[in-house]
């Protein structure tokens, strides 16, 4: 029964993580589990990465999350048809009973990340339960909403973090115990990450996790556009119903700290020579003739004392730092906390893009790329300017989010991100 119109006061609600019947690939029907997985949709470098994944296996998840057709309507219809066909053929099959999924990622350097995948109640911003730290682009939210409507599915979990207690907790204990058992699936993707997944269905354990998470607040680490999409779709559908919840991975960063990387920019129509010339008298610019790793080390050192960027695209690197204080005073909005005003992303957008280079923040002018080497390669190939960034610390991100202050979009890249294709959620299950 829909009680949205009732006026009685409701008790405060915390994070509500609910079990679901996961939709998973049948390993006997695909070449390998690794071959059907993909990075999240916004990390795939198109068209190179998209075509590489499409050729990896005819059932690769990119055919659902990034369908290709002549029009948006045709793309979404194609994804819906593909999902229906794969389910009918048994390529994707639903687990027999609802559960939460413990998910582990491990790399060759000893990094281990574990968390819990479930469906989370979609909350309003005023509840301060799920904190965004970046703005979103409306056209991407609209695109993801169209895809989710067409498929009636959450095709990939977004990544949320929370800060658990230092003491032993029910969720931490459950994850540790579960990780010692045989997994539902285990695979190693081409990036070298080992993935394992388990289903937890015991009612007592599910209740303990639910009660514990109800006392926590989450930060969106990756998936701002998908969370905004969940909120849009929930508003469009009657409640209660399946659109009240969205697929997430929750990670306790007290125990499993995430890596925070920068997201770089590629300016399509600005040659490096023009970008450098426009900075004369406004920033210090130094040419760095060194390989990419050494140049990034120079950037890290410069960023430790102030705003710094590395320009690429002409076969060399150009360190841009020491902005003119008067320029910053004129161009950076003064109505935000100091921590926000001094962010590299803030200075990049407010000062460099808006004022110095006058580049609109639109897909026709700027691409956002997670991979550093790919940014340099595309800049050199296309004759544009790659703007390489230094990452922000997670604590800065969380503190600003708690103040209700959003960072410029695509300011950070938290990881490792969950692989898409290991477990999906169909809303009719």
XYZ file of C-alpha atoms in Angstrom:
429
model
C 0.000 0.000 0.000
C 1.305 3.426 -0.912
C 1.373 5.606 2.217
C 3.139 8.557 0.612
C 0.113 10.779 1.167
C -0.159 10.114 4.910
C 0.954 12.919 7.185
C 2.030 11.004 10.280
C 5.679 11.473 11.249
C 8.058 8.695 10.277
C 11.018 7.516 12.279
C 14.409 8.479 10.861
C 15.751 5.879 8.473
C 19.338 4.949 7.869
C 21.043 3.004 5.105
C 18.753 0.115 4.151
C 20.557 -2.633 2.260
C 18.275 -5.403 0.997
C 19.008 -8.878 -0.427
C 18.113 -9.579 -4.053
C 18.190 -12.443 -6.537
C 21.290 -11.755 -8.556
C 21.343 -12.329 -12.287
C 24.656 -13.969 -13.233
C 26.365 -15.469 -16.257
C 26.240 -19.239 -16.565
C 29.964 -20.105 -16.879
C 29.081 -23.078 -19.098
C 27.492 -20.757 -21.672
C 30.302 -18.210 -22.076
C 33.943 -18.419 -23.079
C 35.130 -17.308 -19.643
C 33.800 -15.069 -16.899
C 36.706 -12.694 -17.405
C 35.827 -12.334 -21.088
C 32.274 -11.170 -20.371
C 33.199 -8.533 -17.786
C 33.933 -4.858 -18.368
C 34.990 -1.786 -16.423
C 32.052 0.521 -15.551
C 30.446 2.151 -18.592
C 32.126 5.537 -18.059
C 35.625 4.058 -17.772
C 35.549 2.261 -21.119
C 37.591 4.313 -23.576
C 35.520 4.514 -26.733
C 35.757 3.374 -29.446
C 38.989 1.426 -28.873
C 38.113 -0.115 -25.545
C 34.509 -0.759 -26.523
C 35.434 -2.689 -29.642
C 38.116 -4.621 -27.754
C 35.549 -5.773 -25.195
C 32.961 -6.593 -27.844
C 35.463 -8.885 -29.539
C 36.447 -10.575 -26.258
C 33.199 -12.572 -26.126
C 29.833 -12.328 -27.921
C 28.169 -12.072 -24.523
C 30.350 -9.317 -23.067
C 28.392 -7.018 -20.749
C 29.276 -3.944 -22.863
C 26.513 -5.018 -25.230
C 24.123 -4.129 -22.404
C 25.800 -1.149 -20.748
C 27.100 0.482 -23.973
C 24.913 -0.797 -26.821
C 25.729 0.454 -30.317
C 23.056 1.567 -32.800
C 22.194 4.580 -34.931
C 19.998 6.391 -32.384
C 19.641 6.451 -28.576
C 16.220 4.830 -28.884
C 17.617 2.040 -31.027
C 20.537 1.519 -28.638
C 18.272 1.114 -25.627
C 15.839 -1.149 -27.490
C 18.783 -3.266 -28.581
C 20.050 -3.581 -24.987
C 16.577 -4.603 -23.798
C 16.253 -7.203 -26.572
C 19.735 -8.543 -25.848
C 19.005 -8.889 -22.132
C 15.710 -10.699 -22.804
C 17.413 -13.051 -25.262
C 20.305 -13.873 -22.958
C 17.906 -14.631 -20.120
C 15.709 -16.791 -22.352
C 18.763 -18.697 -23.608
C 20.095 -19.225 -20.090
C 23.245 -17.202 -20.700
C 22.156 -15.103 -17.700
C 20.344 -16.954 -14.918
C 18.872 -15.803 -11.611
C 20.153 -17.192 -8.336
C 17.529 -19.330 -6.579
C 17.038 -17.150 -3.499
C 17.700 -13.554 -2.472
C 20.995 -12.747 -0.831
C 23.651 -10.163 -0.264
C 26.868 -10.752 -2.194
C 30.307 -10.502 -0.631
C 32.704 -9.290 -3.315
C 36.495 -9.377 -3.214
C 39.033 -7.752 -5.521
C 42.727 -8.516 -5.190
C 45.692 -7.389 -7.271
C 49.239 -8.631 -7.611
C 50.620 -5.979 -5.265
C 48.841 -7.258 -2.169
C 45.879 -4.886 -2.299
C 42.619 -6.484 -1.131
C 39.222 -4.806 -1.259
C 36.079 -6.457 0.058
C 32.535 -5.219 0.316
C 28.872 -6.169 0.164
C 26.653 -5.913 -2.918
C 22.936 -5.410 -2.342
C 20.068 -3.125 -3.276
C 19.998 0.101 -1.284
C 16.931 2.204 -0.561
C 17.140 5.335 -2.677
C 17.142 8.247 -0.232
C 16.600 11.968 -0.671
C 19.522 14.407 -0.386
C 17.958 15.950 2.702
C 18.352 12.668 4.588
C 22.166 13.032 4.379
C 22.533 9.270 4.023
C 24.190 8.981 0.613
C 26.587 11.865 0.082
C 27.589 12.961 -3.405
C 30.852 14.811 -3.827
C 30.597 15.706 -7.510
C 28.071 17.393 -9.751
C 26.479 15.406 -12.553
C 25.880 16.087 -16.234
C 22.141 16.027 -17.005
C 22.545 14.425 -20.426
C 24.364 11.432 -18.910
C 21.673 10.977 -16.242
C 19.035 11.079 -18.975
C 20.985 8.520 -21.011
C 21.391 6.101 -18.089
C 17.717 6.549 -17.126
C 16.592 5.673 -20.657
C 18.756 2.540 -20.587
C 17.498 1.423 -17.156
C 13.870 2.020 -18.160
C 14.299 0.039 -21.363
C 15.989 -2.927 -19.688
C 14.169 -2.741 -16.312
C 17.503 -3.595 -14.765
C 20.440 -2.267 -12.781
C 23.246 -3.571 -14.968
C 26.243 -2.617 -12.803
C 26.648 -1.669 -9.130
C 27.847 1.768 -8.161
C 30.538 2.070 -5.484
C 29.700 3.519 -2.063
C 32.003 3.779 0.942
C 31.339 4.109 4.646
C 33.529 4.379 7.712
C 33.009 1.372 9.967
C 34.024 1.213 13.613
C 37.526 0.209 14.616
C 36.063 -2.531 16.791
C 34.836 -5.832 15.373
C 31.497 -5.488 13.596
C 28.878 -7.897 12.310
C 29.504 -6.932 8.689
C 33.289 -7.189 8.966
C 32.972 -10.565 10.651
C 30.571 -11.825 8.014
C 32.897 -10.731 5.204
C 35.915 -12.379 6.831
C 34.080 -15.656 7.443
C 32.587 -15.726 3.972
C 35.933 -15.068 2.282
C 37.214 -18.326 3.783
C 34.560 -20.364 1.966
C 34.449 -21.572 -1.656
C 33.119 -18.724 -3.845
C 30.253 -18.726 -6.325
C 32.695 -17.483 -8.917
C 36.349 -16.596 -9.244
C 38.036 -15.017 -12.228
C 41.033 -12.893 -13.166
C 40.457 -10.009 -15.562
C 43.036 -8.763 -18.057
C 43.999 -5.873 -15.760
C 45.421 -8.458 -13.342
C 42.675 -8.184 -10.732
C 41.371 -11.363 -9.123
C 37.623 -11.303 -8.430
C 35.637 -13.569 -6.110
C 31.917 -13.482 -5.263
C 29.855 -15.225 -2.590
C 26.125 -15.195 -1.812
C 24.953 -14.788 1.804
C 21.384 -15.968 2.391
C 21.246 -16.814 6.108
C 18.402 -14.676 7.601
C 20.224 -14.003 10.866
C 23.351 -12.773 9.088
C 21.333 -10.613 6.700
C 19.493 -9.035 9.627
C 22.735 -8.297 11.478
C 24.203 -6.530 8.441
C 21.007 -4.580 7.837
C 20.818 -3.379 11.448
C 24.471 -2.373 11.518
C 24.413 -0.438 8.237
C 21.324 1.450 9.372
C 23.620 3.472 11.637
C 25.945 4.596 8.863
C 26.234 7.236 6.179
C 27.723 6.492 2.744
C 29.863 8.487 0.331
C 29.454 7.970 -3.409
C 32.910 6.907 -4.525
C 31.941 6.013 -8.097
C 28.551 6.263 -9.765
C 27.192 9.784 -9.212
C 25.264 9.651 -12.477
C 23.784 6.241 -11.705
C 22.717 7.391 -8.223
C 21.070 10.467 -9.762
C 19.424 8.075 -12.233
C 18.104 5.909 -9.381
C 16.601 9.019 -7.805
C 14.982 10.101 -11.074
C 13.485 6.666 -11.730
C 12.215 6.325 -8.173
C 10.391 9.658 -8.588
C 8.795 8.425 -11.824
C 7.332 5.215 -10.394
C 4.773 4.532 -7.699
C 6.062 3.501 -4.296
C 6.594 0.970 -2.830
C 8.135 -0.833 -5.766
C 11.407 -2.128 -7.221
C 12.514 1.364 -8.317
C 12.747 2.358 -4.639
C 16.100 0.567 -4.534
C 19.288 0.539 -6.601
C 22.226 -1.832 -6.964
C 25.335 -0.837 -4.961
C 28.624 -2.147 -3.603
C 29.306 -0.906 -0.053
C 32.931 -0.889 1.128
C 34.117 -0.092 4.660
C 37.172 2.075 4.005
C 38.268 1.827 7.637
C 39.268 -1.735 6.784
C 39.699 -1.507 3.022
C 40.953 1.950 2.015
C 40.231 2.795 -1.596
C 42.787 4.120 -4.021
C 42.010 7.625 -5.180
C 43.183 8.544 -8.656
C 42.642 11.606 -10.782
C 40.439 11.810 -13.854
C 42.234 13.581 -16.676
C 40.874 15.929 -19.338
C 41.387 15.950 -23.082
C 40.710 19.295 -24.770
C 39.733 18.349 -28.300
C 40.195 21.641 -30.107
C 43.125 23.222 -28.249
C 46.655 22.432 -29.470
C 49.284 22.340 -26.736
C 51.094 25.344 -28.185
C 47.948 27.458 -27.909
C 47.229 26.256 -24.372
C 50.768 27.102 -23.240
C 50.786 30.511 -24.950
C 47.572 31.537 -23.179
C 49.200 30.897 -19.774
C 51.955 33.507 -20.201
C 52.097 35.744 -17.147
C 49.325 33.809 -15.389
C 50.994 30.515 -14.424
C 54.544 29.237 -14.407
C 55.097 26.783 -17.270
C 58.113 24.460 -17.495
C 58.813 21.888 -20.205
C 59.493 18.393 -18.819
C 61.436 16.135 -21.179
C 60.979 12.840 -19.363
C 58.952 9.617 -19.643
C 55.380 9.713 -18.374
C 56.064 8.098 -14.946
C 58.846 10.587 -14.184
C 56.718 13.488 -15.382
C 53.892 12.372 -13.079
C 56.374 12.318 -10.195
C 57.250 15.942 -10.996
C 53.529 16.771 -10.998
C 53.056 15.093 -7.602
C 55.887 17.101 -6.084
C 54.519 20.378 -7.465
C 50.969 19.539 -6.347
C 52.171 19.070 -2.761
C 52.690 22.826 -2.448
C 49.915 24.265 -4.620
C 47.846 23.909 -7.766
C 49.649 22.057 -10.535
C 48.797 20.419 -13.854
C 50.687 18.573 -16.566
C 49.898 19.321 -20.216
C 50.546 16.679 -22.866
C 49.970 16.188 -26.571
C 53.029 17.496 -28.410
C 55.523 14.785 -27.514
C 56.672 16.446 -24.301
C 55.114 17.445 -20.975
C 54.554 20.941 -19.635
C 54.253 21.501 -15.887
C 51.790 24.296 -15.100
C 51.947 25.605 -11.529
C 52.248 28.716 -9.337
C 49.095 30.517 -10.497
C 48.938 34.287 -10.100
C 47.062 34.930 -6.804
C 45.217 37.857 -8.323
C 43.965 35.651 -11.141
C 42.609 33.118 -8.637
C 40.947 35.869 -6.611
C 39.153 37.115 -9.729
C 38.057 33.744 -11.088
C 37.453 31.280 -8.230
C 34.096 31.712 -6.436
C 34.623 32.977 -2.888
C 31.411 31.527 -1.404
C 32.819 28.023 -0.787
C 35.179 26.563 1.843
C 38.913 27.060 1.385
C 39.335 23.319 0.798
C 37.081 23.620 -2.248
C 38.574 26.863 -3.567
C 42.076 25.388 -3.562
C 41.241 22.120 -5.336
C 43.077 21.569 -8.598
C 39.764 20.695 -10.257
C 38.244 23.959 -9.061
C 41.136 26.006 -10.445
C 41.099 24.007 -13.676
C 37.415 24.654 -14.327
C 36.912 28.131 -12.854
C 40.219 29.645 -13.916
C 41.770 27.721 -16.793
C 38.780 26.382 -18.712
C 36.304 29.194 -18.077
C 38.638 32.214 -18.031
C 42.004 31.490 -19.659
C 41.274 28.898 -22.351
C 37.510 29.594 -22.653
C 36.652 25.962 -23.327
C 33.010 24.944 -22.714
C 32.550 21.932 -20.442
C 30.689 19.833 -22.986
C 31.441 16.508 -24.719
C 32.159 18.321 -27.983
C 35.058 20.142 -26.338
C 36.276 17.999 -23.403
C 36.664 14.261 -22.836
C 37.169 12.805 -19.344
C 39.623 9.889 -19.330
C 40.645 7.767 -16.330
C 43.783 6.230 -17.813
C 46.858 8.484 -17.828
C 48.666 6.872 -20.762
C 45.471 6.779 -22.821
C 44.991 10.515 -22.256
C 48.499 11.248 -23.549
C 48.106 8.916 -26.539
C 44.773 10.400 -27.592
C 46.038 13.966 -27.181
C 49.055 13.240 -29.379
C 46.977 11.395 -31.963
C 44.202 13.998 -32.135
C 46.302 17.148 -31.837
C 44.554 18.256 -28.662
C 45.773 19.003 -25.153
C 45.739 16.423 -22.380
C 45.467 17.945 -18.909
C 46.863 15.445 -16.396
C 45.733 15.810 -12.802
C 47.013 14.787 -9.360
C 44.491 12.923 -7.133
C 42.678 14.336 -4.103
C 42.815 12.557 -0.724
C 39.635 10.696 0.307
C 39.350 12.620 3.606
C 39.123 15.929 1.720
C 36.381 14.493 -0.467
C 34.402 13.169 2.509
C 34.742 16.370 4.555
C 33.456 18.506 1.688
C 30.588 16.087 1.036
C 29.508 16.260 4.674
C 29.393 20.047 4.346
C 27.103 19.648 1.351
C 29.772 21.014 -1.005
C 30.150 19.239 -4.337
C 33.433 19.172 -6.206
C 33.704 19.922 -9.911
C 32.446 16.889 -11.793
C 34.863 14.092 -12.575
C 37.293 15.345 -9.929
C 38.257 11.950 -8.556
C 38.442 8.301 -9.495
C 38.055 5.929 -6.552
C 39.079 2.357 -7.061
C 39.298 -0.397 -7.618
C 35.849 -0.182 -9.181
C 33.601 -3.244 -9.241
C 33.778 -5.163 -12.477
C 30.574 -4.961 -14.482
C 29.094 -8.310 -15.430
C 29.658 -10.352 -12.263
C 26.165 -9.802 -10.849
C 23.215 -7.866 -12.300
C 19.791 -6.986 -10.921
C 16.641 -7.493 -12.961
C 13.733 -5.573 -11.450
C 11.213 -8.334 -12.232
C 12.957 -10.858 -9.966
